[in-house]
């Protein structure tokens, strides 16, 4: 998740030439270099032996080849110097953050001291008045720059706005508040009946426990962390807004949205449209689930679904409500080791023609839960890290063998393969990002969806029962309870809460009230009982704390993934999108490689049109579930619908 961004609006400059990412990659993840800077080029050259130009060379890669005029040379010299220092500091920041997320020891302040020190140095550099002024001066003559230079300078300014040294104390305070919030979030001990439980335990119980009192206790245990995070979030609300305002953004939400080249209003309009397009189907799902769960739990049919009835802490994924007869993926996975899940995800990517992940991934990632009774804790949410913007790629997960982690391993490896693909001599380090943030989320989620379809599952040797003989409508229902149910949560509850938090400076006295109003309106769910302002339920969601104002990325990524999947199924594989098997299909790898290789050096909208023939559209997602929509209308005949209009 730690990722920073670059504003881009220029014309595509790289064809993204269809082709897999056979180029060596390198990595990084946030802000600093390192291998490059500290031990240098020799090491990189070894890592990337086939590169014609070492990608971390301060002389630039092929991206600098079209630099011609003296002015362009001057701009290039600035960018080269900036990049070299940036990568170095970014790497150190990444290492410090990595340590602070993978090895949290109560009462030990070393982690946060190192994070603060590294991030302060990085911020002092990226936000320096000198860098801001230079970038602005070059951009003042933008028409004389190469397209890639302009994009990189935009990236420099975007990074600066996150940490402007015109308000140094504010930036320092923000860095400290961020570090403290991470520690509070991941150092927290969840307690159930006085016993410490992991978030994996909580999630498993919410998926499988049928006793209502037990479900309530688990759900409440998952929310007890909220008050611990409330004051920190108040500080962050203020500091995040204040820092970006110093460089002219309206607020922190607008800053993050600007990464897409959009205003807040434009983004909300786009998201509302997506939500409205999926609303009729969600309304059917909501109705079906109200009746189904009321019967299952022997209760009256509720108008809003009580949150503790659902198999997810935030009601964002209801997939576990349905067990498809003859397709017991959880059962099949239970026989596997956690290692197998990650290796299998890699095998899938490799089967498409992508390279194996570098050994550093296996050596340095933190892939499994902390041992029970360990004296340390780790971040329990999955993420992927590009440590140095070169080849140091890592993932932080807590994999156990179940369906959720099976999907998540594919998701995280999607980030890793994106890093590896755009780390090539055509993409300058400052543009080693997704075409936009949603693309970065979409690739792995797409692979996750593909890896759950029965013919694929059978082909990779998982014995789920009848497999492809399972009832297609039940399979579709289970998928919709995941992908469709996610849309009102992501476009609605999360996005509107964060928009109001930052743009409208929502006072903390009404956070909980507003959170549940949004959950009712968008998701049709309600808390088990009154949740007053002594709670802080929004803060129980990881992203509110440490991936702020970006959650719509996932909504867009789901829409995008169905668009990509539809294209792959129909145009590349000649298969029904609901019944595919990507495994071993190199054409799919070529297609995805063509999207990933240019990174952020292309215009994301233009690339989408080039690759799929259409602008971003929810149509393929709606079409995918059309048979289910008809089926649900029949199932729900005579039932009362309670979901209000948007
Ligand atoms: O946070 C994630 C990924 C890491 S980028 C596991 N996801 C969102 C979430 O868990 O809320 C994936 C989809 C939604
Ligand atoms: Zn992700």
XYZ file of C-alpha atoms and ligand atoms in Angstrom:
661
model
C 0.000 0.000 0.000
C 2.655 2.566 0.658
C 2.813 4.198 -2.655
C 3.244 7.667 -3.904
C 2.087 9.214 -7.052
C 2.478 11.247 -10.066
C 0.073 13.422 -11.949
C -0.161 12.604 -15.589
C -2.136 13.913 -18.429
C 0.269 13.786 -21.295
C -0.128 11.825 -24.469
C 1.092 8.264 -24.340
C 4.697 8.154 -25.233
C 5.357 4.486 -25.037
C 3.433 2.080 -27.101
C 3.598 -0.344 -24.272
C 4.396 -2.758 -27.019
C 2.501 -5.912 -26.511
C 4.916 -8.199 -24.879
C 5.453 -9.801 -21.577
C 7.653 -8.281 -18.989
C 10.710 -10.160 -19.942
C 12.744 -7.123 -19.040
C 14.338 -7.305 -15.682
C 12.628 -5.370 -13.083
C 13.745 -3.596 -10.088
C 11.790 -2.322 -7.275
C 11.142 0.045 -4.570
C 8.178 1.007 -2.716
C 8.029 4.329 -1.393
C 10.844 6.563 -1.337
C 14.406 5.808 -1.316
C 16.993 4.066 -3.111
C 19.651 2.165 -1.991
C 21.019 -0.795 -3.319
C 21.581 1.557 -6.080
C 22.882 4.324 -4.109
C 24.744 2.608 -1.418
C 26.315 -0.284 -3.105
C 25.745 0.781 -6.445
C 25.629 0.131 -9.910
C 27.678 -2.986 -9.841
C 25.055 -4.752 -7.830
C 22.316 -3.508 -10.004
C 24.125 -4.548 -13.060
C 24.288 -8.040 -11.660
C 20.644 -8.006 -10.854
C 19.711 -6.675 -14.168
C 22.352 -8.166 -16.306
C 20.336 -7.959 -19.461
C 19.584 -4.295 -19.254
C 21.353 -2.244 -21.817
C 21.315 0.714 -19.455
C 21.279 0.224 -15.726
C 17.890 1.484 -14.730
C 19.179 3.266 -11.678
C 21.899 5.026 -13.532
C 21.719 8.710 -12.906
C 22.453 9.221 -16.588
C 18.990 8.046 -17.352
C 17.797 5.099 -19.366
C 16.330 4.961 -22.830
C 13.755 7.407 -21.559
C 16.348 10.156 -21.843
C 17.282 9.363 -25.440
C 15.053 11.961 -27.014
C 16.511 14.793 -24.981
C 17.905 17.260 -27.506
C 17.843 20.988 -26.785
C 20.018 22.702 -24.163
C 16.884 23.397 -22.143
C 15.912 19.737 -22.229
C 19.447 18.807 -21.208
C 19.231 21.144 -18.278
C 15.886 19.681 -17.222
C 17.286 16.177 -17.626
C 20.280 16.972 -15.447
C 17.892 18.171 -12.751
C 15.711 15.076 -13.081
C 18.709 12.757 -12.979
C 20.046 14.353 -9.832
C 16.616 14.391 -8.234
C 15.997 10.749 -9.123
C 19.299 9.524 -7.716
C 18.717 11.170 -4.350
C 15.036 10.343 -4.329
C 15.637 6.642 -4.877
C 18.205 6.537 -2.131
C 15.983 8.240 0.425
C 12.954 6.319 -0.717
C 14.710 3.040 -0.071
C 15.753 4.013 3.425
C 12.212 5.150 4.158
C 10.899 1.872 2.754
C 13.287 -0.169 4.904
C 12.294 1.748 8.019
C 8.582 1.363 7.237
C 9.085 -2.287 6.443
C 10.642 -2.920 9.818
C 7.922 -0.932 11.567
C 5.204 -2.968 9.855
C 6.711 -6.411 10.183
C 8.209 -6.347 13.665
C 6.262 -4.309 16.184
C 7.440 -4.594 19.773
C 5.371 -2.954 22.456
C 7.224 -0.185 24.240
C 10.118 -0.218 21.789
C 10.431 3.165 20.156
C 13.275 2.237 17.779
C 10.951 1.530 14.860
C 9.067 4.757 14.998
C 12.242 6.759 15.566
C 13.783 5.247 12.466
C 10.612 5.761 10.417
C 10.352 9.358 11.505
C 13.999 10.081 10.816
C 13.914 8.473 7.362
C 10.630 10.072 6.385
C 11.739 13.471 7.587
C 14.838 13.324 5.418
C 12.793 12.141 2.466
C 10.179 14.837 3.050
C 12.831 17.515 3.416
C 14.108 16.507 0.010
C 10.888 15.906 -1.935
C 9.202 18.942 -0.427
C 12.195 21.254 -0.589
C 11.579 24.770 -1.783
C 14.458 24.365 -4.185
C 12.946 21.306 -5.842
C 9.516 22.892 -6.000
C 10.863 26.049 -7.565
C 13.032 24.229 -10.068
C 10.222 21.892 -11.124
C 7.848 24.836 -11.485
C 10.378 26.798 -13.486
C 10.921 23.945 -15.934
C 7.186 23.353 -16.200
C 6.752 27.038 -16.939
C 8.233 26.167 -20.332
C 6.446 22.840 -20.591
C 6.051 22.948 -24.356
C 9.847 22.836 -24.710
C 10.191 19.685 -22.604
C 9.875 16.108 -23.749
C 6.627 14.456 -22.756
C 8.404 12.188 -20.285
C 10.216 15.105 -18.711
C 6.947 16.916 -18.180
C 5.419 13.843 -16.579
C 8.374 13.426 -14.256
C 8.298 17.072 -13.231
C 4.594 16.759 -12.492
C 5.516 13.784 -10.338
C 8.102 15.857 -8.501
C 5.508 18.516 -7.729
C 2.904 15.959 -6.717
C 5.322 14.404 -4.244
C 6.254 17.851 -2.948
C 2.652 18.673 -2.159
C 2.551 15.772 0.285
C 5.426 17.258 2.294
C 5.978 20.915 1.439
C 8.875 22.363 3.371
C 7.134 25.711 3.333
C 5.362 24.265 6.395
C 8.143 22.105 7.871
C 6.717 21.687 11.349
C 3.392 20.566 9.948
C 5.134 17.942 7.820
C 7.162 16.747 10.790
C 4.030 16.462 12.899
C 2.267 14.563 10.142
C 5.111 12.079 9.847
C 5.080 11.508 13.605
C 1.292 11.133 13.645
C 1.425 8.639 10.773
C 4.055 6.538 12.524
C 2.127 6.577 15.799
C -1.088 5.549 14.060
C 0.563 2.573 12.345
C 1.953 1.446 15.656
C -1.388 1.813 17.420
C -3.206 0.009 14.620
C -0.929 -2.976 14.293
C 0.338 -3.137 17.838
C -3.233 -3.584 19.073
C -4.253 -6.846 20.760
C -7.744 -7.982 19.806
C -9.403 -9.696 22.764
C -12.301 -12.132 22.692
C -13.551 -13.422 26.026
C -10.299 -12.187 27.537
C -8.167 -14.172 25.075
C -6.020 -12.576 22.411
C -7.206 -13.381 18.875
C -5.746 -12.580 15.480
C -7.654 -10.823 12.705
C -7.458 -14.121 10.792
C -9.307 -15.750 13.738
C -11.905 -12.985 13.788
C -12.485 -13.223 10.066
C -12.787 -17.005 10.172
C -15.368 -16.832 12.957
C -17.412 -14.223 11.150
C -17.420 -16.472 8.102
C -18.386 -19.662 9.867
C -19.926 -19.165 13.317
C -23.691 -19.679 13.339
C -24.393 -18.761 16.954
C -25.761 -15.232 17.078
C -24.394 -14.337 20.520
C -20.958 -15.576 19.509
C -21.119 -13.605 16.265
C -22.012 -10.458 18.161
C -19.099 -10.939 20.543
C -16.668 -11.417 17.658
C -17.972 -8.415 15.752
C -17.727 -6.234 18.844
C -14.210 -7.495 19.541
C -13.252 -6.366 16.040
C -14.537 -2.836 16.730
C -12.932 -2.311 20.127
C -9.801 -0.962 18.481
C -11.654 2.111 17.165
C -11.386 4.382 20.237
C -7.610 3.722 20.376
C -7.278 5.276 16.941
C -9.637 8.185 17.274
C -7.303 10.932 18.543
C -4.630 9.933 16.064
C -7.119 10.174 13.234
C -8.172 13.620 14.417
C -4.565 14.777 14.229
C -4.131 13.198 10.833
C -7.301 14.783 9.479
C -5.913 18.200 10.367
C -2.310 17.575 9.349
C -3.073 15.866 6.049
C -5.269 18.786 5.016
C -2.840 21.413 6.225
C 0.179 20.017 4.397
C -1.401 19.776 0.954
C -3.128 23.134 1.346
C 0.298 24.722 1.613
C 0.829 23.900 -2.051
C -2.607 25.001 -3.155
C -4.777 21.871 -3.001
C -8.242 22.352 -1.495
C -7.874 19.443 0.879
C -6.265 16.034 1.215
C -9.047 14.208 -0.621
C -8.745 16.551 -3.605
C -4.985 16.018 -3.546
C -5.284 12.247 -3.772
C -7.995 12.403 -6.433
C -5.884 14.764 -8.536
C -3.621 11.815 -9.178
C -6.214 10.696 -11.724
C -6.214 14.106 -13.365
C -9.686 14.635 -11.911
C -11.394 16.986 -9.478
C -13.251 15.673 -6.436
C -16.548 16.426 -8.148
C -15.552 14.567 -11.296
C -14.436 11.564 -9.279
C -17.632 11.470 -7.241
C -19.716 11.759 -10.408
C -17.836 8.825 -11.909
C -18.244 6.730 -8.752
C -21.932 7.608 -8.345
C -22.530 6.484 -11.904
C -20.855 3.136 -11.248
C -22.825 2.701 -8.056
C -26.105 3.508 -9.812
C -25.378 1.049 -12.605
C -24.829 -1.757 -10.114
C -27.616 -0.679 -7.762
C -30.473 -2.770 -9.246
C -28.373 -5.915 -8.866
C -27.192 -4.937 -5.401
C -30.816 -4.331 -4.401
C -31.669 -7.889 -5.434
C -28.685 -9.269 -3.537
C -29.544 -7.236 -0.473
C -33.122 -8.503 -0.501
C -32.059 -12.092 -1.043
C -29.561 -11.932 1.816
C -32.034 -10.348 4.262
C -34.465 -13.201 3.763
C -31.818 -15.920 3.592
C -30.067 -14.844 6.789
C -33.280 -14.244 8.708
C -34.204 -17.835 7.990
C -30.733 -19.129 8.760
C -30.621 -17.385 12.124
C -34.318 -17.811 12.961
C -34.968 -14.064 13.134
C -37.476 -11.636 11.659
C -36.493 -10.249 8.275
C -34.713 -6.966 8.999
C -34.954 -3.821 6.873
C -31.242 -3.171 7.253
C -28.910 -6.133 7.660
C -27.327 -6.221 11.126
C -23.593 -5.899 10.578
C -22.741 -8.890 12.765
C -24.820 -11.200 10.548
C -22.354 -10.667 7.729
C -19.150 -12.616 7.124
C -16.861 -9.603 7.048
C -15.981 -6.983 9.645
C -17.215 -4.118 7.468
C -19.785 -5.898 5.337
C -17.596 -5.345 2.280
C -17.643 -8.958 1.027
C -20.560 -11.315 1.586
C -19.194 -14.157 -0.549
C -18.761 -16.549 2.362
C -22.543 -16.647 2.869
C -22.878 -19.100 0.018
C -21.357 -22.546 -0.099
C -21.587 -23.877 -3.602
C -22.350 -27.587 -3.659
C -19.631 -29.407 -5.549
C -17.227 -26.457 -5.377
C -15.623 -26.549 -1.972
C -12.539 -24.444 -2.594
C -12.012 -23.801 1.100
C -12.011 -27.546 1.729
C -9.523 -28.136 -1.070
C -7.246 -25.364 0.153
C -7.320 -26.550 3.726
C -5.234 -29.497 2.559
C -2.568 -27.147 1.214
C 0.234 -25.337 2.980
C 0.326 -21.521 3.098
C 3.540 -21.721 1.027
C 1.654 -23.596 -1.649
C -0.831 -20.753 -2.053
C 1.892 -18.226 -2.818
C 3.864 -20.595 -5.020
C 0.701 -21.476 -6.902
C -0.075 -17.812 -7.521
C 3.455 -17.373 -8.877
C 3.040 -20.467 -11.082
C -0.055 -18.872 -12.576
C 1.804 -15.674 -13.491
C 4.744 -17.667 -14.812
C 2.383 -19.827 -16.883
C 1.379 -16.647 -18.704
C 4.999 -16.023 -19.669
C 6.026 -13.693 -16.866
C 9.347 -14.181 -15.092
C 9.675 -15.916 -11.745
C 9.822 -13.482 -8.886
C 13.362 -12.566 -7.835
C 14.845 -14.388 -4.871
C 14.721 -11.226 -2.795
C 10.936 -11.643 -2.722
C 11.264 -14.995 -0.983
C 14.177 -13.922 1.189
C 12.778 -10.654 2.477
C 8.995 -10.830 2.359
C 6.935 -11.383 5.501
C 4.344 -13.825 4.242
C 2.857 -15.690 7.210
C 1.183 -14.751 10.494
C 3.385 -13.977 13.466
C 3.706 -17.134 15.544
C 1.233 -17.413 18.412
C 2.757 -15.981 21.584
C 5.480 -14.187 19.654
C 6.892 -11.197 21.485
C 6.206 -9.033 18.451
C 3.310 -8.229 16.176
C 3.021 -7.415 12.509
C 0.705 -5.488 10.230
C -2.169 -7.893 9.602
C -3.311 -6.382 6.297
C -1.870 -7.538 2.973
C 0.389 -5.227 0.985
C 3.077 -5.288 -1.677
C 6.187 -3.150 -1.568
C 8.518 -1.834 -4.242
C 11.354 -1.035 -1.929
C 13.864 0.729 -4.154
C 11.974 1.258 -7.407
C 14.318 -1.386 -8.748
C 14.256 -5.127 -8.043
C 13.724 -5.270 -4.298
C 10.063 -6.349 -4.215
C 8.385 -7.746 -1.125
C 4.990 -8.623 0.183
C 3.594 -8.436 3.666
C 0.833 -10.966 4.257
C -0.439 -13.374 6.916
C -1.321 -16.243 4.629
C -3.276 -19.197 5.927
C -4.781 -21.751 3.571
C -8.291 -20.488 2.864
C -10.191 -18.978 -0.057
C -9.692 -15.410 1.048
C -5.924 -15.714 1.162
C -5.905 -17.700 -2.077
C -7.474 -14.680 -3.741
C -5.285 -12.218 -1.854
C -2.027 -13.919 -2.842
C -3.019 -13.411 -6.477
C -3.895 -9.801 -5.691
C -0.574 -9.031 -4.033
C 1.454 -10.774 -6.701
C -0.353 -8.575 -9.207
C 1.309 -5.579 -7.541
C 4.650 -7.376 -7.523
C 4.440 -8.214 -11.236
C 3.387 -4.660 -12.021
C 6.530 -3.427 -10.211
C 8.695 -5.876 -12.083
C 7.181 -5.032 -15.440
C 7.566 -1.269 -15.333
C 11.030 -1.431 -13.892
C 12.651 -1.339 -17.280
C 14.910 1.047 -19.183
C 11.989 2.787 -20.868
C 10.344 3.902 -17.661
C 12.164 6.421 -15.478
C 12.007 5.611 -11.762
C 9.737 8.587 -11.110
C 7.111 7.044 -13.389
C 7.295 3.531 -11.954
C 3.682 3.519 -10.924
C 0.513 2.060 -12.329
C -1.123 3.786 -15.310
C -3.253 5.003 -12.438
C -3.679 3.620 -8.928
C -6.731 1.597 -9.923
C -4.774 -0.282 -12.596
C -2.340 -1.337 -9.912
C -5.186 -2.805 -7.881
C -6.935 -4.312 -10.877
C -4.260 -6.639 -12.245
C -3.985 -8.872 -9.193
C -7.723 -8.813 -8.530
C -8.286 -9.876 -12.119
C -5.911 -12.789 -11.621
C -7.742 -13.585 -8.375
C -11.053 -13.730 -10.186
C -9.588 -15.893 -12.943
C -8.016 -18.214 -10.377
C -11.399 -18.882 -8.749
C -13.225 -20.061 -11.835
C -13.890 -23.818 -11.736
C -12.075 -24.868 -14.913
C -8.973 -23.049 -13.711
C -9.251 -24.500 -10.228
C -9.524 -27.996 -11.661
C -6.619 -27.419 -14.027
C -4.275 -26.517 -11.177
C -5.186 -29.683 -9.327
C -7.425 -28.460 -6.525
C -10.099 -31.053 -5.754
C -13.237 -29.152 -4.930
C -15.795 -31.860 -5.643
C -17.639 -31.741 -8.918
C -15.774 -28.535 -9.857
C -17.018 -27.358 -13.214
C -20.148 -29.455 -12.674
C -21.258 -27.092 -9.896
C -24.423 -25.026 -10.364
C -23.381 -21.968 -12.436
C -26.029 -19.768 -10.817
C -24.731 -20.541 -7.343
C -21.212 -19.783 -8.513
C -22.370 -16.492 -9.958
C -24.238 -15.672 -6.763
C -21.125 -16.260 -4.689
C -19.064 -14.067 -6.998
C -21.656 -11.268 -6.937
C -21.711 -11.344 -3.150
C -18.047 -10.498 -3.353
C -17.597 -8.175 -6.340
C -20.980 -6.437 -6.528
C -21.443 -6.015 -2.784
C -18.055 -4.304 -2.714
C -19.262 -1.439 -4.930
C -21.606 0.416 -2.522
C -19.037 -0.011 0.239
C -16.155 1.352 -1.803
C -17.890 4.003 -3.910
C -20.205 4.909 -1.044
C -19.436 4.349 2.618
C -15.659 4.591 2.387
C -15.381 7.241 -0.287
C -18.024 9.580 1.117
C -16.731 9.234 4.651
C -13.219 10.167 3.583
C -14.424 12.925 1.289
C -16.354 14.442 4.185
C -13.518 13.806 6.619
C -11.106 15.886 4.584
C -13.021 18.152 2.207
C -15.795 18.997 4.685
C -13.667 18.624 7.819
C -16.296 16.403 9.393
C -16.090 17.022 13.172
C -15.102 13.995 15.238
C -18.228 14.477 17.363
C -20.303 13.057 14.514
C -17.943 10.525 12.927
C -19.756 7.451 14.124
C -23.186 8.806 13.409
C -22.143 9.682 9.863
C -20.358 6.373 9.321
C -23.497 4.399 10.052
C -25.723 6.757 8.051
C -23.531 6.088 5.049
C -23.472 2.341 5.722
C -27.291 2.345 5.862
C -27.727 4.367 2.724
C -25.139 2.656 0.561
C -24.756 -0.863 1.952
C -28.147 -1.319 3.604
C -26.569 -2.417 6.880
C -26.950 -1.325 10.490
C -24.908 -1.776 13.662
C -26.120 -4.499 16.045
C -27.098 -1.774 18.512
C -26.662 1.974 18.932
C -23.016 2.933 18.342
C -22.417 6.288 19.985
C -19.500 8.613 19.483
C -17.467 6.794 22.121
C -16.725 4.369 19.279
C -14.809 5.154 16.142
C -15.924 2.428 13.772
C -14.524 4.029 10.624
C -11.038 3.861 12.101
C -11.269 0.076 12.397
C -10.692 -0.026 8.633
C -6.983 -0.114 7.856
C -7.106 2.247 4.908
C -8.713 5.097 6.857
C -5.535 5.202 8.910
C -2.684 4.392 6.619
C -3.896 4.539 3.022
C -6.040 7.646 3.240
C -8.397 9.089 0.659
C -7.667 6.358 -1.892
C -10.305 3.715 -1.351
C -12.169 4.524 -4.576
C -9.102 2.987 -6.276
C -10.570 -0.421 -5.459
C -14.017 0.469 -6.777
C -12.499 1.612 -10.048
C -10.239 -1.429 -10.094
C -13.216 -3.799 -9.888
C -14.900 -2.072 -12.808
C -11.647 -2.102 -14.711
C -10.961 -5.747 -13.961
C -14.311 -6.824 -15.397
C -13.600 -4.728 -18.451
C -10.195 -6.364 -18.889
C -11.573 -9.811 -18.110
C -14.362 -9.411 -20.640
C -11.831 -8.450 -23.296
C -9.492 -11.310 -22.418
C -12.284 -13.895 -22.343
C -14.052 -12.884 -25.527
C -11.321 -11.419 -27.707
C -8.239 -13.345 -26.642
C -9.472 -16.692 -25.352
C -12.780 -16.908 -27.188
C -14.437 -18.096 -23.966
C -17.483 -17.170 -21.910
C -16.266 -14.641 -19.295
C -18.065 -16.697 -16.613
C -16.208 -19.843 -17.528
C -12.563 -19.260 -18.397
C -9.214 -20.831 -17.822
C -6.314 -18.419 -18.286
C -3.716 -20.920 -17.077
C -0.773 -21.219 -19.461
C -2.244 -18.785 -21.983
C 0.723 -16.700 -23.080
C -1.520 -14.362 -25.110
C -3.064 -13.237 -21.839
C 0.391 -12.569 -20.405
C 1.266 -10.536 -23.478
C -1.864 -8.470 -23.110
C -1.319 -7.802 -19.409
C 2.400 -7.185 -19.906
C 1.503 -4.576 -22.512
C -0.566 -2.765 -19.920
C 1.956 -3.022 -17.108
C 5.233 -2.308 -18.887
C 4.755 1.411 -19.524
C 3.832 2.095 -15.899
C 2.739 5.679 -15.445
C 4.334 6.882 -18.675
C 1.027 6.610 -20.531
C -2.349 8.259 -20.290
C -4.548 5.772 -18.486
C -7.742 6.572 -20.360
C -6.137 6.427 -23.722
C -4.500 3.115 -22.902
C -7.825 1.650 -21.823
C -9.426 2.621 -25.104
C -6.463 1.234 -27.024
C -6.505 -2.058 -25.139
C -10.221 -2.718 -24.779
C -11.854 -0.417 -27.322
C -13.771 1.430 -24.621
C -13.473 4.101 -21.963
C -13.967 2.994 -18.346
C -17.379 1.338 -18.175
C -19.294 -0.839 -15.722
C -21.139 -2.486 -18.620
C -19.029 -5.704 -18.667
C -19.532 -6.073 -14.913
C -23.289 -5.605 -15.242
C -23.432 -8.010 -18.211
C -21.415 -10.641 -16.373
C -24.082 -10.871 -13.686
C -27.123 -10.416 -15.939
C -28.309 -14.059 -15.669
C -28.050 -13.798 -11.896
C -30.082 -10.595 -11.894
C -32.929 -12.394 -13.660
C -32.635 -15.356 -11.293
C -32.666 -13.132 -8.205
C -35.747 -11.270 -9.375
C -37.560 -14.602 -9.474
C -36.205 -15.645 -6.077
C -37.248 -12.334 -4.559
C -40.740 -12.321 -6.072
C -43.226 -11.222 -3.409
C -40.489 -10.104 -1.011
C -40.271 -6.626 0.386
C -37.383 -4.492 -0.885
C -36.020 -2.058 1.678
C -32.988 -0.532 0.049
C -33.666 3.144 -0.555
C -32.728 5.170 -3.585
C -29.271 6.683 -3.693
O -6.530 -3.705 0.771
C -6.686 -4.497 -0.147
C -5.530 -5.338 -0.639
C -4.232 -4.681 -0.439
S -3.912 -3.457 -1.620
C -5.509 -6.652 0.112
N -7.918 -4.671 -0.670
C -9.077 -3.918 -0.216
C -9.470 -4.265 1.209
O -9.000 -5.269 1.742
O -10.290 -3.544 1.784
C -8.252 -5.541 -1.804
C -9.654 -5.227 -2.172
C -10.194 -4.288 -1.148
Zn -3.767 -4.006 -3.611
